[in-house]
Tab-separated table of C-alpha atoms and ligand atoms in Angstrom:
chain	number	residue	atom	x	y	z
H	1	MET	CA	-15.861	5.530	28.479
H	2	THR	CA	-15.849	9.248	27.625
H	3	ALA	CA	-16.727	10.225	24.083
H	4	MET	CA	-15.613	13.860	23.577
H	5	PRO	CA	-13.520	15.914	23.619
H	6	ILE	CA	-10.539	14.154	22.218
H	7	PRO	CA	-7.264	15.313	23.754
H	8	PRO	CA	-5.342	17.219	21.069
H	9	ALA	CA	-2.023	15.615	21.856
H	10	PRO	CA	-2.242	12.151	23.355
H	11	ALA	CA	0.690	11.005	25.414
H	12	PRO	CA	3.421	9.401	23.325
H	13	LEU	CA	2.827	5.743	22.728
H	14	THR	CA	4.519	3.738	25.397
H	15	ALA	CA	2.676	0.480	24.842
H	16	PRO	CA	4.903	-2.476	25.585
H	17	PRO	CA	5.526	-4.853	22.686
H	18	SER	CA	3.096	-7.239	24.349
H	19	GLY	CA	0.221	-4.719	23.821
H	20	PRO	CA	-2.551	-5.413	21.312
H	21	PRO	CA	-1.778	-5.237	17.599
H	22	ALA	CA	-2.655	-1.920	15.951
H	23	ILE	CA	-4.840	-3.726	13.433
H	24	GLU	CA	-6.173	-7.230	13.713
H	25	MET	CA	-8.533	-8.642	11.085
H	26	THR	CA	-9.860	-12.142	11.423
H	27	ASP	CA	-11.697	-13.926	8.602
H	28	LEU	CA	-12.905	-10.655	7.147
H	29	ARG	CA	-15.399	-11.038	4.342
H	30	VAL	CA	-17.239	-8.406	2.321
H	31	ASP	CA	-19.894	-9.288	-0.248
H	32	TYR	CA	-21.736	-6.996	-2.616
H	33	GLY	CA	-24.546	-9.219	-3.832
H	34	ASN	CA	-22.767	-11.983	-5.731
H	35	CYS	CA	-19.416	-10.206	-5.729
H	36	VAL	CA	-16.961	-11.338	-3.054
H	37	ALA	CA	-14.881	-8.183	-2.599
H	38	VAL	CA	-12.932	-9.400	0.467
H	39	ASP	CA	-12.581	-13.131	0.862
H	40	ASP	CA	-11.775	-14.331	4.390
H	41	VAL	CA	-8.813	-12.059	4.997
H	42	SER	CA	-6.879	-12.361	8.259
H	43	LEU	CA	-4.055	-9.954	8.962
H	44	THR	CA	-2.198	-8.508	11.938
H	45	VAL	CA	-0.329	-5.199	11.867
H	46	PRO	CA	1.928	-4.417	14.849
H	47	PRO	CA	1.980	-0.892	16.336
H	48	GLY	CA	4.274	1.689	14.760
H	49	GLU	CA	4.484	-0.047	11.367
H	50	ILE	CA	3.969	1.542	7.990
H	51	PHE	CA	2.150	-1.365	6.427
H	52	GLY	CA	1.309	-1.439	2.736
H	53	LEU	CA	-1.600	-3.042	0.929
H	54	VAL	CA	-0.862	-3.557	-2.733
H	55	GLY	CA	-3.230	-4.928	-5.333
H	56	PRO	CA	-4.624	-4.135	-8.759
H	57	ASN	CA	-7.972	-2.462	-9.456
H	58	GLY	CA	-10.840	-4.375	-7.890
H	59	ALA	CA	-8.544	-6.279	-5.484
H	60	GLY	CA	-10.643	-5.314	-2.463
H	61	LYS	CA	-8.398	-2.619	-0.956
H	62	THR	CA	-11.049	0.071	-0.592
H	63	SER	CA	-13.627	-2.426	0.679
H	64	THR	CA	-11.198	-3.587	3.378
H	65	PHE	CA	-10.396	-0.019	4.370
H	66	ARG	CA	-14.054	1.032	4.472
H	67	VAL	CA	-14.706	-1.736	6.969
H	68	LEU	CA	-11.702	-0.680	9.077
H	69	ALA	CA	-12.962	2.907	8.960
H	70	THR	CA	-16.367	1.723	10.315
H	71	LEU	CA	-18.122	3.013	7.182
H	72	MET	CA	-19.347	-0.407	6.210
H	73	LYS	CA	-20.209	-3.601	8.047
H	74	PRO	CA	-18.526	-6.760	6.786
H	75	THR	CA	-20.531	-9.834	5.845
H	76	TYR	CA	-18.649	-11.491	8.659
H	77	GLY	CA	-15.334	-11.366	10.443
H	78	GLU	CA	-13.799	-9.486	13.297
H	79	VAL	CA	-11.711	-6.316	13.294
H	80	ARG	CA	-9.846	-4.777	16.219
H	81	LEU	CA	-7.976	-1.499	16.173
H	82	ALA	CA	-5.562	-1.190	19.099
H	83	GLY	CA	-7.607	-3.871	20.814
H	84	ILE	CA	-10.957	-2.125	20.221
H	85	ASP	CA	-13.597	-4.259	18.531
H	86	ILE	CA	-14.754	-1.846	15.833
H	87	LEU	CA	-18.077	-3.569	15.254
H	88	GLU	CA	-18.976	-3.367	18.933
H	89	ASN	CA	-17.406	0.013	19.643
H	90	PRO	CA	-17.316	1.989	16.386
H	91	ARG	CA	-17.319	5.392	18.131
H	92	GLU	CA	-14.347	4.500	20.275
H	93	ALA	CA	-12.565	3.113	17.214
H	94	ARG	CA	-13.170	6.355	15.274
H	95	ARG	CA	-11.486	8.400	17.999
H	96	ILE	CA	-8.193	6.623	17.549
H	97	MET	CA	-8.350	6.164	13.792
H	98	GLY	CA	-7.857	8.497	10.851
H	99	TYR	CA	-9.216	7.491	7.451
H	100	MET	CA	-8.282	9.056	4.172
H	101	PRO	CA	-10.588	7.805	1.414
H	102	ASP	CA	-9.401	7.294	-2.145
H	103	LEU	CA	-11.716	9.935	-3.558
H	104	ALA	CA	-12.261	12.405	-0.766
H	105	PRO	CA	-14.973	14.981	-1.348
H	106	VAL	CA	-13.735	18.463	-0.538
H	107	PRO	CA	-16.259	21.296	-0.256
H	108	SER	CA	-15.499	23.730	-3.020
H	109	ASP	CA	-16.642	26.971	-1.419
H	110	LEU	CA	-14.739	26.755	1.835
H	111	LYS	CA	-11.293	28.122	2.385
H	112	VAL	CA	-8.613	25.593	3.220
H	113	TRP	CA	-8.413	26.579	6.901
H	114	GLU	CA	-12.240	26.670	7.213
H	115	PHE	CA	-12.460	23.122	5.887
H	116	LEU	CA	-9.899	21.944	8.423
H	117	ASP	CA	-11.567	23.903	11.218
H	118	LEU	CA	-14.861	22.111	10.582
H	119	PHE	CA	-13.162	18.817	11.330
H	120	ALA	CA	-11.102	20.206	14.191
H	121	GLU	CA	-14.358	21.317	15.825
H	122	ALA	CA	-16.024	17.985	15.130
H	123	HIS	CA	-13.121	16.292	16.895
H	124	GLY	CA	-13.467	18.705	19.834
H	125	LEU	CA	-9.948	20.009	19.469
H	126	GLY	CA	-10.261	22.784	22.065
H	127	SER	CA	-10.572	26.556	21.672
H	128	ALA	CA	-10.365	28.482	18.401
H	129	ALA	CA	-6.728	29.367	19.179
H	130	GLU	CA	-5.831	25.744	19.911
H	131	ARG	CA	-7.592	24.622	16.753
H	132	ARG	CA	-5.762	27.243	14.732
H	133	GLN	CA	-2.444	26.023	16.072
H	134	ARG	CA	-3.273	22.424	15.206
H	135	ILE	CA	-4.481	23.428	11.724
H	136	ASP	CA	-1.285	25.387	11.090
H	137	GLU	CA	0.773	22.401	12.224
H	138	GLY	CA	-1.240	20.127	9.914
H	139	LEU	CA	-0.792	22.468	6.937
H	140	ALA	CA	2.943	22.643	7.603
H	141	GLU	CA	3.134	18.852	7.819
H	142	VAL	CA	1.715	18.518	4.288
H	143	GLY	CA	3.435	21.602	2.843
H	144	LEU	CA	0.290	23.662	2.300
H	145	THR	CA	0.946	26.586	4.646
H	146	ASP	CA	0.814	29.072	1.773
H	147	LYS	CA	-2.631	27.805	0.732
H	148	ARG	CA	-4.215	28.495	4.112
H	149	THR	CA	-6.657	31.140	2.928
H	150	VAL	CA	-7.427	30.007	-0.622
H	151	LEU	CA	-10.678	28.285	-1.612
H	152	CYS	CA	-10.470	24.484	-1.621
H	153	LYS	CA	-11.710	24.432	-5.213
H	154	THR	CA	-8.583	26.238	-6.403
H	155	LEU	CA	-6.302	23.410	-5.237
H	156	SER	CA	-4.821	20.983	-7.727
H	157	ARG	CA	-5.537	17.264	-7.393
H	158	GLY	CA	-2.302	16.535	-5.565
H	159	GLN	CA	-2.769	19.539	-3.277
H	160	THR	CA	-6.312	18.361	-2.511
H	161	GLN	CA	-4.891	14.953	-1.560
H	162	ARG	CA	-2.482	16.698	0.790
H	163	LEU	CA	-5.271	18.777	2.312
H	164	VAL	CA	-7.267	15.621	2.999
H	165	LEU	CA	-4.186	14.105	4.593
H	166	ALA	CA	-3.879	17.167	6.851
H	167	LYS	CA	-7.538	16.689	7.799
H	168	THR	CA	-6.849	13.036	8.626
H	169	LEU	CA	-3.940	14.047	10.871
H	170	LEU	CA	-5.825	16.699	12.858
H	171	HIS	CA	-6.831	14.563	15.822
H	172	ARG	CA	-3.481	12.737	15.848
H	173	PRO	CA	-4.887	9.273	15.240
H	174	LYS	CA	-3.102	6.200	16.557
H	175	VAL	CA	-4.005	4.187	13.478
H	176	MET	CA	-4.117	5.775	10.034
H	177	ILE	CA	-5.852	4.158	7.105
H	178	LEU	CA	-4.819	5.803	3.856
H	179	ASP	CA	-6.432	4.654	0.620
H	180	GLU	CA	-4.128	5.474	-2.305
H	181	PRO	CA	-2.902	8.705	-0.707
H	182	ALA	CA	-0.108	9.187	-3.250
H	183	SER	CA	-2.337	9.077	-6.316
H	184	GLY	CA	-2.144	12.435	-8.041
H	185	MET	CA	0.929	13.496	-6.102
H	186	ASP	CA	4.087	14.585	-7.888
H	187	PRO	CA	7.442	12.988	-6.919
H	188	LEU	CA	8.282	15.742	-4.435
H	189	SER	CA	4.895	15.439	-2.711
H	190	ARG	CA	5.290	11.668	-2.615
H	191	ARG	CA	8.672	12.086	-0.994
H	192	ASN	CA	7.172	14.463	1.558
H	193	LEU	CA	4.343	12.016	2.189
H	194	ARG	CA	6.913	9.295	2.783
H	195	LEU	CA	8.794	11.474	5.238
H	196	ALA	CA	5.580	12.519	7.010
H	197	LEU	CA	4.505	8.890	7.405
H	198	ARG	CA	7.927	7.873	8.711
H	199	LYS	CA	7.775	10.649	11.282
H	200	LEU	CA	4.319	9.532	12.375
H	201	ALA	CA	5.469	5.924	12.649
H	202	ALA	CA	8.485	6.991	14.708
H	203	GLU	CA	6.029	8.658	17.094
H	204	GLY	CA	4.123	5.390	17.450
H	205	THR	CA	1.354	5.883	14.876
H	206	THR	CA	0.501	2.867	12.775
H	207	VAL	CA	-0.115	3.522	9.084
H	208	PHE	CA	-1.980	1.149	6.790
H	209	VAL	CA	-1.618	2.475	3.275
H	210	SER	CA	-2.764	1.158	-0.085
H	211	SER	CA	-1.614	1.516	-3.651
H	212	HIS	CA	-1.747	-0.482	-6.843
H	213	ILE	CA	1.923	0.358	-7.402
H	214	LEU	CA	4.323	-1.931	-5.568
H	215	GLY	CA	7.331	0.383	-5.987
H	216	GLU	CA	5.464	3.283	-4.441
H	217	LEU	CA	4.653	1.274	-1.312
H	218	ALA	CA	8.040	-0.420	-1.133
H	219	GLU	CA	9.571	3.040	-0.754
H	220	MET	CA	7.496	3.990	2.256
H	221	CYS	CA	6.550	0.764	4.042
H	222	SER	CA	8.297	-1.604	6.401
H	223	SER	CA	5.965	-4.499	5.557
H	224	LEU	CA	3.464	-5.239	2.815
H	225	CYS	CA	0.594	-7.470	1.968
H	226	VAL	CA	-0.594	-8.321	-1.516
H	227	MET	CA	-4.243	-8.686	-2.371
H	228	ASN	CA	-5.965	-9.812	-5.551
H	229	ARG	CA	-9.627	-10.567	-6.192
H	230	GLY	CA	-10.434	-10.288	-2.516
H	231	ARG	CA	-7.741	-12.685	-1.379
H	232	LEU	CA	-4.596	-12.060	0.571
H	233	LEU	CA	-1.768	-13.611	-1.448
H	234	ALA	CA	1.326	-12.710	0.523
H	235	SER	CA	2.304	-10.711	3.562
H	236	GLY	CA	5.615	-9.888	5.186
H	237	PRO	CA	8.626	-7.577	5.219
H	238	VAL	CA	8.965	-5.504	2.037
H	239	ASP	CA	12.111	-7.287	0.859
H	240	GLU	CA	10.519	-10.693	1.253
H	241	VAL	CA	7.361	-9.765	-0.657
H	242	ARG	CA	9.418	-7.991	-3.309
H	243	ARG	CA	11.600	-11.049	-3.700
H	244	LEU	CA	8.503	-13.217	-4.119
H	245	MET	CA	7.115	-10.858	-6.727
H	246	GLY	CA	10.488	-10.295	-8.397
H	247	ARG	CA	11.034	-14.024	-8.765
H	248	ALA	CA	7.786	-14.345	-10.632
H	249	GLU	CA	8.628	-11.546	-12.945
H	250	ARG	CA	10.859	-12.812	-15.681
H	251	THR	CA	10.612	-14.636	-18.936
H	252	LEU	CA	13.904	-14.473	-20.793
H	253	THR	CA	14.556	-14.871	-24.495
H	254	VAL	CA	18.008	-15.577	-25.817
H	255	VAL	CA	18.902	-15.704	-29.490
H	256	VAL	CA	22.134	-17.494	-30.342
H	257	LEU	CA	24.067	-17.438	-33.602
H	258	ASP	CA	24.408	-21.240	-33.612
H	259	ARG	CA	24.509	-24.337	-31.310
H	260	ALA	CA	20.942	-23.730	-30.052
H	261	ALA	CA	20.538	-27.272	-28.694
H	262	GLU	CA	23.752	-26.966	-26.704
H	263	ALA	CA	22.668	-23.574	-25.361
H	264	ALA	CA	19.264	-24.980	-24.334
H	265	ALA	CA	20.912	-27.887	-22.532
H	266	TRP	CA	23.293	-25.548	-20.696
H	267	ILE	CA	20.442	-23.209	-19.664
H	268	ALA	CA	18.365	-26.162	-18.431
H	269	ARG	CA	21.194	-27.123	-16.066
H	270	GLN	CA	21.260	-23.691	-14.398
H	271	PRO	CA	19.335	-23.198	-11.141
H	272	GLY	CA	16.140	-21.119	-11.424
H	273	THR	CA	15.507	-21.872	-15.106
H	274	ASP	CA	12.310	-23.546	-16.206
H	275	ALA	CA	9.982	-24.169	-19.155
H	276	ILE	CA	12.521	-23.805	-21.949
H	277	THR	CA	11.176	-23.698	-25.481
H	278	THR	CA	13.333	-23.556	-28.608
H	279	HIS	CA	12.286	-22.047	-31.927
H	280	GLY	CA	15.250	-22.282	-34.263
H	281	LEU	CA	17.938	-20.140	-32.675
H	282	ARG	CA	15.514	-18.466	-30.254
H	283	LEU	CA	15.313	-19.907	-26.722
H	284	THR	CA	12.636	-18.748	-24.300
H	285	PHE	CA	12.546	-19.735	-20.641
H	286	ARG	CA	11.310	-18.684	-17.201
H	287	PHE	CA	13.947	-17.490	-14.794
H	288	SER	CA	13.159	-17.232	-11.081
H	289	ALA	CA	16.132	-15.550	-9.496
H	290	SER	CA	17.619	-12.186	-8.612
H	291	GLN	CA	19.008	-9.599	-11.049
H	292	GLU	CA	22.526	-10.576	-9.908
H	293	GLU	CA	21.838	-14.208	-10.770
H	294	GLN	CA	20.474	-13.087	-14.123
H	295	ALA	CA	23.699	-11.208	-14.812
H	296	ALA	CA	25.664	-14.337	-13.826
H	297	LEU	CA	23.553	-16.422	-16.210
H	298	ILE	CA	24.382	-14.160	-19.154
H	299	THR	CA	28.074	-14.154	-18.255
H	300	GLY	CA	27.981	-17.949	-17.957
H	301	LEU	CA	26.484	-18.334	-21.436
H	302	VAL	CA	29.245	-16.222	-22.916
H	303	GLN	CA	31.945	-18.053	-20.945
H	304	GLU	CA	30.613	-21.321	-22.370
H	305	GLY	CA	31.563	-19.959	-25.767
H	306	LEU	CA	27.921	-19.645	-26.835
H	307	ARG	CA	27.456	-16.686	-29.151
H	308	LEU	CA	24.488	-14.501	-28.180
H	309	SER	CA	23.024	-12.218	-30.798
H	310	SER	CA	20.278	-10.934	-28.540
H	311	PHE	CA	18.964	-11.121	-25.006
H	312	GLU	CA	15.542	-9.938	-23.928
H	313	GLU	CA	13.577	-9.846	-20.684
H	314	GLN	CA	9.774	-9.760	-20.727
H	315	LYS	CA	7.988	-8.542	-17.650
H	316	SER	CA	4.825	-10.396	-16.740
H	317	THR	CA	1.668	-8.395	-16.180
H	318	PHE	CA	0.790	-7.529	-12.601
H	319	GLU	CA	-1.996	-10.092	-12.762
H	320	ASP	CA	0.458	-12.851	-13.873
H	321	ILE	CA	2.808	-11.939	-11.055
H	322	LEU	CA	0.033	-12.044	-8.486
H	323	VAL	CA	-1.106	-15.461	-9.626
H	324	GLU	CA	2.430	-16.740	-9.456
H	325	VAL	CA	3.059	-15.189	-6.048
H	326	ALA	CA	-0.037	-16.989	-4.788
H	327	GLU	CA	1.180	-20.287	-6.213
H	328	ASN	CA	4.705	-19.833	-4.808
H	329	ASN	CA	3.222	-18.990	-1.459
H	330	GLN	CA	1.139	-22.123	-1.371
H	331	THR	CA	4.096	-24.299	-2.186
H	332	ALA	CA	6.564	-22.387	0.013
E	1	ATP	N1	-20.631	-0.565	-3.932
E	1	ATP	C1	-20.311	-1.658	-4.621
E	1	ATP	N2	-21.278	-2.438	-5.148
E	1	ATP	C2	-20.958	-3.560	-5.841
E	1	ATP	N3	-19.695	-3.994	-6.033
E	1	ATP	C3	-18.706	-3.260	-5.521
E	1	ATP	C4	-18.952	-2.054	-4.783
E	1	ATP	N4	-17.756	-1.541	-4.389
E	1	ATP	C5	-16.818	-2.381	-4.867
E	1	ATP	N5	-17.377	-3.406	-5.547
E	1	ATP	C6	-16.660	-4.533	-6.158
E	1	ATP	O1	-15.850	-5.117	-5.170
E	1	ATP	C7	-14.578	-5.458	-5.704
E	1	ATP	C8	-13.492	-4.789	-4.885
E	1	ATP	O2	-13.586	-3.388	-5.074
E	1	ATP	P1	-12.672	-2.366	-4.268
E	1	ATP	O3	-13.156	-0.991	-4.559
E	1	ATP	O4	-12.637	-2.780	-2.844
E	1	ATP	O5	-11.258	-2.628	-4.947
E	1	ATP	P2	-9.906	-1.785	-4.912
E	1	ATP	O6	-8.809	-2.746	-4.642
E	1	ATP	O7	-10.038	-0.637	-3.993
E	1	ATP	O8	-9.770	-1.294	-6.407
E	1	ATP	P3	-9.173	0.093	-7.012
E	1	ATP	O9	-7.680	-0.112	-7.149
E	1	ATP	O10	-9.821	0.182	-8.357
E	1	ATP	O11	-9.526	1.223	-6.099
E	1	ATP	C9	-14.594	-5.063	-7.171
E	1	ATP	O12	-14.888	-6.215	-7.916
E	1	ATP	C10	-15.727	-4.070	-7.259
E	1	ATP	O13	-16.348	-4.147	-8.508
E	2	MG	MG1	-9.860	1.398	-4.215
């Protein structure tokens, strides 16, 4: 095994589908004293995927990523990146992996290109001219070409995020681990990030990216997993996970002008309705179905001749949704 230098442009990925998964975690556990941050998580990410990790604050996203990035040893469990056992071969794993931490320290008194050059040198990316070319490519990829010669400390938060992303891309990693990369980015930067990640995935790079915002990940990922309190609650194609989470989302309240008992009986007969309570003319119930089915439910009420004076949808909190997703998953 040769350690350095890393070739600046590895051959395009031609691994057959039968090759090793890009990321393979088995029974991963991370404890901090009494706190179980990652609780026996097993997950496989195929090559070339943009795979999302969504979960609220404290879910265990950063702890998982720090283990993958070889910055922290798990309590137990096994992790392989492109077939490399990262606990046995952390140096080899680091060569093929790029990690963008959630709060990346950026030296304030270096110019943007100097900061990138430090890392380009550390990765052994060839001569000064070759490094310069790679740095310029990286800056173009994140839309920071015009900031090449400014001091890092003059960058805004979102621009700093983009600079750190450019740093993560320098050695063209096969597996990218991005911890909340879009936080602090404006909508245009987020769109550019999405496009940049898609391009990388099309070239065979695998991206594992976290956020606590489902919508943000759903826009950029092909598949997602959901984590809460250290546990993996759901994992699969974006639409499937979204459907699971969407189904758990709604409590509906209907107020009728009269015939409340009749309305309650009709609602109870409709598929997807549950836990109906009646307070006078106000009926509250859970509804586990799509938006289209919700529209059909409202139309149906009206067609029954029931007179609605108001209709309201309450969104559950993220925590409620996660609990329900976990329960649905267990019974699925
Ligand atoms: N260094 C530490 N020492 C003790 N406990 C920690 C440490 N780092 C994280 N934790 C705890 O581990 C749990 C998971 O934290 P982690 O940072 O992995 O979550 P996260 O999903 O990244 O959250 P966030 O969305 O806030 O970034 C939390 O309960 C947190 O308090
Ligand atoms: Mg975090």
